[in-house]
CSV table of C-alpha atoms and ligand atoms in Angstrom, one decimal:
chain,number,residue,atom,x,y,z
A,1,UNK,CA,3.5,-100.8,50.0
A,2,UNK,CA,2.6,-102.5,53.3
A,3,UNK,CA,0.6,-100.6,55.9
A,4,UNK,CA,0.2,-100.7,59.6
A,5,UNK,CA,-2.0,-99.3,62.3
A,6,UNK,CA,-1.0,-96.3,64.3
A,7,UNK,CA,-2.5,-94.0,66.9
A,8,UNK,CA,-2.0,-90.6,65.4
A,9,UNK,CA,-2.6,-87.0,66.5
A,10,UNK,CA,-4.2,-85.4,63.5
A,11,UNK,CA,-5.1,-82.0,64.9
A,12,UNK,CA,-4.4,-80.3,68.2
A,13,UNK,CA,-7.2,-80.2,70.7
A,14,UNK,CA,-8.8,-83.4,69.3
A,15,UNK,CA,-8.5,-87.0,70.4
A,16,UNK,CA,-6.0,-89.0,68.4
A,17,UNK,CA,-7.2,-91.4,65.8
A,18,UNK,CA,-6.5,-95.1,64.9
A,19,UNK,CA,-5.2,-94.8,61.3
A,20,UNK,CA,-3.7,-97.0,58.6
A,21,UNK,CA,-0.3,-95.6,57.5
A,22,UNK,CA,2.7,-96.9,55.6
A,23,UNK,CA,5.2,-99.1,57.4
A,24,UNK,CA,8.4,-96.9,57.6
A,25,UNK,CA,11.6,-98.1,56.0
A,26,UNK,CA,15.0,-97.5,57.7
A,27,UNK,CA,17.2,-95.0,56.0
A,28,UNK,CA,21.0,-94.7,56.7
A,29,UNK,CA,21.8,-95.1,60.4
A,30,UNK,CA,18.2,-96.0,61.3
A,31,UNK,CA,16.8,-99.1,63.0
A,32,UNK,CA,13.3,-100.5,62.4
A,33,UNK,CA,11.5,-102.0,65.4
A,34,UNK,CA,8.5,-104.2,65.5
A,35,UNK,CA,6.8,-102.5,68.4
A,36,UNK,CA,6.0,-104.8,71.4
A,37,UNK,CA,4.7,-102.2,73.8
A,38,UNK,CA,4.0,-98.4,74.0
A,39,UNK,CA,3.3,-96.6,77.3
A,40,UNK,CA,0.9,-93.7,77.5
A,41,UNK,CA,2.2,-90.8,79.5
A,42,UNK,CA,0.2,-87.8,80.8
A,43,UNK,CA,2.5,-85.6,78.7
A,44,UNK,CA,0.7,-87.0,75.7
A,45,UNK,CA,-2.4,-85.3,77.0
A,46,UNK,CA,-0.6,-82.0,77.2
A,47,UNK,CA,0.6,-82.6,73.6
A,48,UNK,CA,-3.0,-83.2,72.4
A,49,UNK,CA,-4.3,-80.2,74.3
A,50,UNK,CA,-1.8,-77.6,73.3
A,51,UNK,CA,1.8,-78.5,72.8
A,52,UNK,CA,1.4,-79.9,69.3
A,53,UNK,CA,0.3,-76.4,68.2
A,54,UNK,CA,2.6,-74.4,70.5
A,55,UNK,CA,5.7,-76.4,69.5
A,56,UNK,CA,4.7,-76.7,65.9
A,57,UNK,CA,4.8,-80.5,65.8
A,58,UNK,CA,4.2,-81.7,62.2
A,59,UNK,CA,0.9,-83.5,62.1
A,60,UNK,CA,-0.3,-86.2,61.7
A,61,UNK,CA,2.1,-87.6,64.2
A,62,UNK,CA,2.1,-91.1,65.7
A,63,UNK,CA,2.0,-90.7,69.5
A,64,UNK,CA,4.0,-92.7,72.1
A,65,UNK,CA,7.4,-91.7,73.6
A,66,UNK,CA,7.6,-94.8,75.8
A,67,UNK,CA,8.6,-97.5,73.3
A,68,UNK,CA,9.7,-101.2,73.4
A,69,UNK,CA,10.2,-103.4,70.4
A,70,UNK,CA,12.2,-106.1,68.6
A,71,UNK,CA,14.9,-105.1,66.1
A,72,UNK,CA,13.8,-106.3,62.7
A,73,UNK,CA,15.8,-104.2,60.1
A,74,UNK,CA,18.5,-101.6,59.9
A,75,UNK,CA,19.6,-99.1,57.4
A,76,UNK,CA,23.0,-98.6,55.8
A,77,UNK,CA,25.9,-98.1,58.1
A,78,UNK,CA,24.3,-99.5,61.3
A,79,UNK,CA,23.6,-103.2,60.6
A,80,UNK,CA,26.8,-104.2,62.3
A,81,UNK,CA,25.7,-102.3,65.5
A,82,UNK,CA,22.4,-104.1,66.1
A,83,UNK,CA,21.3,-107.7,66.6
A,84,UNK,CA,18.2,-108.8,64.6
A,85,UNK,CA,15.5,-110.2,66.9
A,86,UNK,CA,16.9,-108.4,70.0
A,87,UNK,CA,14.2,-107.1,72.4
A,88,UNK,CA,14.9,-103.5,73.4
A,89,UNK,CA,13.6,-100.3,75.0
A,90,UNK,CA,14.0,-97.0,73.2
A,91,UNK,CA,15.8,-94.1,75.0
A,92,UNK,CA,13.5,-91.2,74.2
A,93,UNK,CA,15.2,-87.8,74.6
A,94,UNK,CA,17.3,-87.9,71.5
A,95,UNK,CA,20.2,-85.4,71.2
A,96,UNK,CA,22.9,-84.5,68.7
A,97,UNK,CA,25.3,-87.0,70.3
A,98,UNK,CA,28.2,-84.6,69.9
A,99,UNK,CA,27.8,-81.7,72.4
A,100,UNK,CA,29.2,-81.7,76.0
A,101,UNK,CA,25.8,-82.7,77.5
A,102,UNK,CA,25.4,-85.7,75.1
A,103,UNK,CA,29.0,-86.7,75.7
A,104,UNK,CA,28.0,-87.3,79.3
A,105,UNK,CA,24.8,-89.2,78.4
A,106,UNK,CA,22.6,-86.1,79.1
A,107,UNK,CA,21.0,-86.2,75.7
A,108,UNK,CA,17.9,-84.9,77.6
A,109,UNK,CA,19.7,-81.6,77.9
A,110,UNK,CA,21.4,-81.6,74.4
A,111,UNK,CA,22.6,-78.1,73.5
A,112,UNK,CA,21.8,-78.6,69.8
A,113,UNK,CA,18.5,-80.5,69.8
A,114,UNK,CA,16.1,-77.5,69.7
A,115,UNK,CA,18.1,-75.7,67.0
A,116,UNK,CA,18.6,-78.7,64.8
A,117,UNK,CA,15.0,-79.9,65.4
A,118,UNK,CA,16.1,-83.3,66.9
A,119,UNK,CA,12.9,-84.4,68.7
A,120,UNK,CA,11.9,-87.5,70.7
A,121,UNK,CA,9.7,-90.2,69.0
A,122,UNK,CA,6.1,-89.3,69.7
A,123,UNK,CA,7.1,-85.7,70.6
A,124,UNK,CA,7.8,-84.1,67.3
A,125,UNK,CA,7.9,-87.1,65.0
A,126,UNK,CA,6.4,-90.5,64.8
A,127,UNK,CA,6.5,-92.5,68.0
A,128,UNK,CA,5.8,-96.0,69.2
A,129,UNK,CA,2.0,-96.2,69.3
A,130,UNK,CA,2.1,-98.2,66.1
A,131,UNK,CA,3.0,-101.7,64.8
A,132,UNK,CA,6.4,-100.5,63.7
A,133,UNK,CA,8.7,-97.6,64.4
A,134,UNK,CA,12.0,-96.1,63.3
A,135,UNK,CA,14.8,-95.3,65.8
A,136,UNK,CA,17.3,-92.8,64.4
A,137,UNK,CA,20.5,-94.1,66.1
A,138,UNK,CA,21.5,-97.5,67.4
A,139,UNK,CA,22.7,-96.0,70.7
A,140,UNK,CA,19.1,-95.4,71.8
A,141,UNK,CA,18.4,-99.1,72.0
A,142,UNK,CA,18.7,-100.6,75.5
A,143,UNK,CA,18.5,-104.4,75.7
A,144,UNK,CA,15.9,-105.9,78.0
A,145,UNK,CA,16.5,-109.6,77.4
A,146,UNK,CA,13.6,-111.5,78.9
A,147,UNK,CA,11.8,-108.7,80.7
A,148,UNK,CA,8.1,-108.5,79.7
A,149,UNK,CA,8.0,-105.5,77.3
A,150,UNK,CA,4.6,-104.4,78.7
A,151,UNK,CA,6.0,-104.2,82.2
A,152,UNK,CA,9.4,-102.8,81.0
A,153,UNK,CA,8.2,-100.1,78.6
A,154,UNK,CA,7.3,-97.6,81.4
A,155,UNK,CA,10.9,-97.8,82.5
A,156,UNK,CA,11.8,-95.4,79.6
A,157,UNK,CA,9.9,-92.5,81.3
A,158,UNK,CA,7.7,-93.4,84.3
A,159,UNK,CA,10.8,-94.8,85.9
A,160,UNK,CA,13.6,-92.9,84.1
A,161,UNK,CA,12.2,-89.5,85.0
A,162,UNK,CA,11.8,-90.0,88.7
A,163,UNK,CA,15.1,-91.9,88.9
A,164,UNK,CA,16.9,-89.0,87.4
A,165,UNK,CA,15.2,-86.5,89.7
A,166,UNK,CA,16.1,-88.7,92.7
A,167,UNK,CA,19.8,-88.7,91.6
A,168,UNK,CA,20.4,-85.1,92.6
A,169,UNK,CA,18.3,-85.3,95.8
A,170,UNK,CA,19.3,-88.7,97.1
A,171,UNK,CA,22.0,-87.4,99.5
A,172,UNK,CA,19.3,-85.5,101.4
A,173,UNK,CA,17.2,-88.6,102.1
A,174,UNK,CA,18.7,-90.2,105.2
A,175,UNK,CA,17.0,-92.2,107.9
A,176,UNK,CA,15.6,-89.1,109.6
A,177,UNK,CA,14.2,-87.6,106.5
A,178,UNK,CA,10.9,-87.4,104.5
A,179,UNK,CA,10.1,-87.4,100.9
A,180,UNK,CA,6.8,-86.0,99.7
A,181,UNK,CA,5.5,-87.4,96.4
A,182,UNK,CA,2.6,-85.5,94.7
A,183,UNK,CA,0.6,-87.5,92.0
A,184,UNK,CA,0.6,-91.2,92.3
A,185,UNK,CA,0.2,-92.0,88.6
A,186,UNK,CA,2.6,-93.6,86.2
A,187,UNK,CA,5.6,-91.6,87.5
A,188,UNK,CA,4.6,-91.2,91.1
A,189,UNK,CA,4.0,-94.9,91.9
A,190,UNK,CA,7.4,-95.8,90.4
A,191,UNK,CA,9.0,-92.9,92.3
A,192,UNK,CA,7.8,-94.3,95.6
A,193,UNK,CA,9.4,-97.6,94.9
A,194,UNK,CA,12.7,-96.0,93.9
A,195,UNK,CA,12.8,-93.8,97.0
A,196,UNK,CA,12.0,-96.7,99.3
A,197,UNK,CA,14.6,-99.0,97.7
A,198,UNK,CA,17.4,-96.5,97.2
A,199,UNK,CA,17.1,-94.5,100.4
A,200,UNK,CA,16.0,-95.0,104.1
A,201,UNK,CA,13.6,-92.0,104.0
A,202,UNK,CA,10.0,-92.1,104.8
A,203,UNK,CA,7.6,-91.4,102.0
A,204,UNK,CA,4.5,-89.3,102.2
A,205,UNK,CA,2.3,-89.7,99.1
A,206,UNK,CA,-0.3,-87.1,98.1
A,207,UNK,CA,-3.1,-87.5,95.5
A,208,UNK,CA,-6.6,-86.2,95.0
A,209,UNK,CA,-7.9,-89.7,94.3
A,210,UNK,CA,-8.4,-92.4,97.0
A,211,UNK,CA,-7.8,-95.1,94.4
A,212,UNK,CA,-4.4,-93.6,93.6
A,213,UNK,CA,-3.6,-93.3,97.3
A,214,UNK,CA,-4.4,-96.9,97.7
A,215,UNK,CA,-1.8,-97.7,95.0
A,216,UNK,CA,0.7,-95.5,97.0
A,217,UNK,CA,0.2,-97.7,100.1
A,218,UNK,CA,0.4,-100.8,98.0
A,219,UNK,CA,3.8,-99.9,96.6
A,220,UNK,CA,5.3,-98.9,99.9
A,221,UNK,CA,4.4,-95.3,100.9
A,222,UNK,CA,4.6,-94.8,104.7
A,223,UNK,CA,1.7,-92.3,104.6
A,224,UNK,CA,-0.9,-91.5,102.0
A,225,UNK,CA,-2.6,-88.2,102.3
A,226,UNK,CA,-5.4,-86.5,100.4
A,227,UNK,CA,-3.9,-83.6,98.4
A,228,UNK,CA,-5.9,-80.6,99.6
A,229,UNK,CA,-5.5,-77.6,101.9
A,230,UNK,CA,-5.8,-79.8,105.0
A,231,UNK,CA,-2.7,-81.7,103.7
A,232,UNK,CA,-0.4,-78.8,104.9
A,233,UNK,CA,-1.2,-79.4,108.6
A,234,UNK,CA,-1.2,-83.2,108.2
A,235,UNK,CA,2.2,-83.3,106.6
A,236,UNK,CA,3.7,-80.7,108.9
A,237,UNK,CA,2.6,-82.9,111.8
A,238,UNK,CA,4.2,-86.0,110.3
A,239,UNK,CA,7.4,-84.1,109.7
A,240,UNK,CA,7.6,-82.5,113.2
A,241,UNK,CA,6.6,-79.1,111.8
A,242,UNK,CA,9.7,-78.9,109.5
A,243,UNK,CA,8.5,-80.2,106.1
A,244,UNK,CA,10.1,-82.7,103.8
A,245,UNK,CA,13.7,-82.8,102.9
A,246,UNK,CA,12.7,-83.5,99.3
A,247,UNK,CA,9.4,-82.8,97.5
A,248,UNK,CA,8.7,-84.5,94.2
A,249,UNK,CA,5.8,-83.0,92.3
A,250,UNK,CA,4.5,-85.3,89.5
A,251,UNK,CA,1.5,-83.1,88.9
A,252,UNK,CA,2.7,-79.6,88.4
A,253,UNK,CA,-0.7,-77.9,88.6
A,254,UNK,CA,-1.0,-74.6,90.6
A,255,UNK,CA,-2.6,-76.5,93.5
A,256,UNK,CA,0.3,-79.0,94.0
A,257,UNK,CA,2.9,-76.3,93.4
A,258,UNK,CA,1.3,-74.0,96.1
A,259,UNK,CA,1.3,-77.0,98.5
A,260,UNK,CA,4.9,-77.9,97.6
A,261,UNK,CA,6.1,-74.5,98.5
A,262,UNK,CA,4.7,-75.0,102.0
A,263,UNK,CA,5.9,-78.6,102.4
A,264,UNK,CA,9.6,-78.3,101.5
A,265,UNK,CA,12.0,-78.0,104.4
A,266,UNK,CA,14.6,-75.3,104.9
A,267,UNK,CA,17.6,-76.3,102.7
A,268,UNK,CA,15.4,-78.9,101.1
A,269,UNK,CA,14.9,-79.9,97.4
A,270,UNK,CA,11.8,-79.2,95.5
A,271,UNK,CA,11.5,-81.1,92.2
A,272,UNK,CA,8.7,-79.9,89.9
A,273,UNK,CA,8.5,-82.7,87.4
A,274,UNK,CA,4.8,-82.5,86.4
A,275,UNK,CA,4.0,-80.2,83.5
A,276,UNK,CA,0.5,-79.2,84.6
A,277,UNK,CA,1.1,-75.6,83.7
A,278,UNK,CA,1.4,-74.3,87.3
A,279,UNK,CA,4.3,-71.8,88.2
A,280,UNK,CA,6.3,-71.5,91.3
A,281,UNK,CA,7.1,-68.1,92.7
A,282,UNK,CA,10.8,-68.1,93.8
A,283,UNK,CA,12.5,-65.4,95.8
A,284,UNK,CA,13.3,-64.4,99.3
A,285,UNK,CA,10.4,-65.3,101.5
A,286,UNK,CA,8.6,-67.2,98.8
A,287,UNK,CA,10.4,-70.5,99.3
A,288,UNK,CA,12.0,-72.0,102.4
A,289,UNK,CA,15.5,-70.6,103.1
A,290,UNK,CA,18.2,-72.1,100.9
A,291,UNK,CA,15.8,-74.4,99.2
A,292,UNK,CA,16.8,-75.8,95.7
A,293,UNK,CA,14.1,-75.7,93.0
A,294,UNK,CA,14.5,-78.2,90.1
A,295,UNK,CA,12.5,-78.6,87.0
A,296,UNK,CA,14.1,-81.7,85.5
A,297,UNK,CA,13.3,-83.3,82.1
A,298,UNK,CA,13.4,-87.0,81.5
A,299,UNK,CA,16.8,-88.7,82.3
A,300,UNK,CA,20.2,-89.7,80.9
A,301,UNK,CA,21.0,-92.8,78.8
A,302,UNK,CA,23.0,-94.1,81.8
A,303,UNK,CA,20.0,-93.7,84.1
A,304,UNK,CA,17.9,-95.9,81.7
A,305,UNK,CA,20.5,-98.7,82.0
A,306,UNK,CA,20.2,-98.3,85.8
A,307,UNK,CA,16.4,-98.6,86.0
A,308,UNK,CA,16.5,-101.6,83.7
A,309,UNK,CA,18.9,-103.2,86.1
A,310,UNK,CA,16.6,-102.4,89.0
A,311,UNK,CA,13.7,-103.9,87.2
A,312,UNK,CA,15.6,-107.0,86.4
A,313,UNK,CA,16.3,-107.4,90.1
A,314,UNK,CA,12.6,-107.0,90.8
A,315,UNK,CA,13.0,-103.7,92.7
A,316,UNK,CA,10.6,-101.8,90.6
A,317,UNK,CA,7.3,-103.3,89.7
A,318,UNK,CA,5.3,-101.0,87.5
A,319,UNK,CA,1.5,-101.5,87.6
A,320,UNK,CA,0.2,-101.6,84.1
A,321,UNK,CA,-3.2,-101.6,82.4
A,322,UNK,CA,-2.8,-103.5,79.2
A,323,UNK,CA,-4.6,-102.4,75.9
A,324,UNK,CA,-4.6,-103.5,72.3
A,325,UNK,CA,-3.5,-100.8,69.8
A,326,UNK,CA,-7.1,-100.4,68.5
A,327,UNK,CA,-8.1,-99.6,72.1
A,328,UNK,CA,-5.5,-96.8,72.2
A,329,UNK,CA,-7.9,-93.8,71.9
A,330,UNK,CA,-10.1,-95.1,74.7
A,331,UNK,CA,-7.0,-95.7,76.9
A,332,UNK,CA,-6.0,-92.1,76.4
A,333,UNK,CA,-9.6,-91.0,77.4
A,334,UNK,CA,-9.2,-93.0,80.6
A,335,UNK,CA,-5.8,-91.4,81.2
A,336,UNK,CA,-7.3,-88.0,80.7
A,337,UNK,CA,-10.1,-88.6,83.2
A,338,UNK,CA,-7.7,-89.9,85.9
A,339,UNK,CA,-9.0,-93.5,85.8
A,340,UNK,CA,-5.8,-95.2,84.9
A,341,UNK,CA,-4.1,-96.9,87.8
A,342,UNK,CA,-0.4,-97.2,87.2
A,343,UNK,CA,0.6,-97.0,83.5
A,344,UNK,CA,-1.6,-97.7,80.5
A,345,UNK,CA,0.4,-99.7,77.9
A,346,UNK,CA,-0.6,-100.5,74.3
A,347,UNK,CA,0.3,-103.8,73.0
A,348,UNK,CA,0.3,-103.7,69.1
B,401,NAD,P1,-0.7,-89.7,85.6
B,401,NAD,O1,-2.0,-89.2,84.9
B,401,NAD,O2,-0.4,-91.2,85.5
B,401,NAD,O3,-0.8,-89.4,87.1
B,401,NAD,C1,-1.1,-88.1,87.6
B,401,NAD,C2,-1.6,-88.3,89.0
B,401,NAD,O4,-1.7,-87.0,89.6
B,401,NAD,C3,-3.0,-89.0,89.2
B,401,NAD,O5,-2.9,-90.0,90.1
B,401,NAD,C4,-3.9,-87.9,89.7
B,401,NAD,O6,-4.9,-88.3,90.5
B,401,NAD,C5,-2.9,-87.0,90.5
B,401,NAD,N1,-3.3,-85.6,90.7
B,401,NAD,C6,-4.0,-84.8,89.9
B,401,NAD,N2,-4.1,-83.6,90.6
B,401,NAD,C7,-3.4,-83.7,91.7
B,401,NAD,C8,-3.2,-82.8,92.8
B,401,NAD,N3,-3.6,-81.5,92.8
B,401,NAD,N4,-2.4,-83.2,93.9
B,401,NAD,C9,-2.0,-84.5,93.9
B,401,NAD,N5,-2.2,-85.4,92.9
B,401,NAD,C10,-2.9,-85.0,91.8
B,401,NAD,O7,0.5,-88.9,85.0
B,401,NAD,P2,2.0,-89.3,84.7
B,401,NAD,O8,2.1,-89.9,83.3
B,401,NAD,O9,2.6,-90.0,85.9
B,401,NAD,O10,2.7,-87.9,84.6
B,401,NAD,C11,2.8,-87.0,85.7
B,401,NAD,C12,3.2,-85.6,85.3
B,401,NAD,O11,4.6,-85.6,84.9
B,401,NAD,C13,2.4,-85.1,84.1
B,401,NAD,O12,2.3,-83.7,84.3
B,401,NAD,C14,3.4,-85.4,83.0
B,401,NAD,O13,3.1,-84.5,81.8
B,401,NAD,C15,4.7,-85.0,83.6
B,401,NAD,N6,5.9,-85.6,83.1
B,401,NAD,C16,7.0,-84.9,83.1
B,401,NAD,C17,8.2,-85.4,82.6
B,401,NAD,C18,9.5,-84.6,82.7
B,401,NAD,O14,10.4,-85.0,82.1
B,401,NAD,N7,9.5,-83.4,83.4
B,401,NAD,C19,8.2,-86.7,82.1
B,401,NAD,C20,7.1,-87.5,82.1
B,401,NAD,C21,5.9,-86.9,82.6
B,402,ZN,ZN1,6.4,-88.9,79.3
């Protein structure tokens, strides 16, 4: 039996480990990829710290829900649907494929996934931080042609998730309006580029770290502001005392949520995307009048095609830090301590 290297979470609350595990073989309907790149998301840190235990993920589990690879084998019944040697991205939020949500491409909100234990790679079963990975259905493969897999792999989450959030808030972002973006990490620095390209709004970026604010300026933010109590007055000044039409929170800790409540405009949209454990208080007087509060999860299959198209046109350029698979544990430690600028990507 041949083996491969994989970054696996072995027990919750511990750093993952580089382990030698069997190369998986595709069963009926499955596709085997030789992994070319795997992006590291801050959600993996949440998985390591608690989710694996809370959600009962079977361990050991290979991490990595941002995956790119080359099709090298396929199981029964699916060979005619894939092209050997094709470079692809993997759409991550897998669904049943049959319910009304899945029918529209909203597999991220599949009605049956939880009940039938259909989980994304790296978030419930083995993911892409390995030399090879299995994909359960051919429909999850999105061709990338000649895009560099290291640059393209964050499209599957760091671009897909903000793009999806932007879809429902886009109409509010006209030439007079402002978008506030909290957390200029993997998702946030991509969000700024998407907002600047797809809307005429001005972008106000907030982060606790000067190095991340520098990245915000670099990728097109009109203003970059330290995320602390003084930010309320600064942002209110910038927005003529009214707040931002749309707030995107890619942190989701109590501090950013408390600020977000104060920075969203009357009839504005407040997108809480980060899963930092903070909770918003919603009710009369607690949020601006007629404000919409969203807690979106990932994006649709169609959205992934859209962000790939934008990347092909050079509209989104994801800043990456490139690591070998055997540097994966150290890369996660850097991500945990806030040192990563852009997206850390493993290259098996
Ligand atoms: P990241 O580590 O790359 O970036 C996080 C950024 O937030 C860093 O720049 C950090 O300096 C900054 N930050 C920390 N505290 C802050 C504060 N109080 N105010 C402003 N900025 C602050 O993380 P990422 O991979 O981009 O993920 C961002 C968040 O989104 C995480 O919570 C992640 O779990 C979550 N996420 C959610 C979804 C979803 O579908 N809802 C999908 C992917 C990621
Ligand atoms: Zn993620």
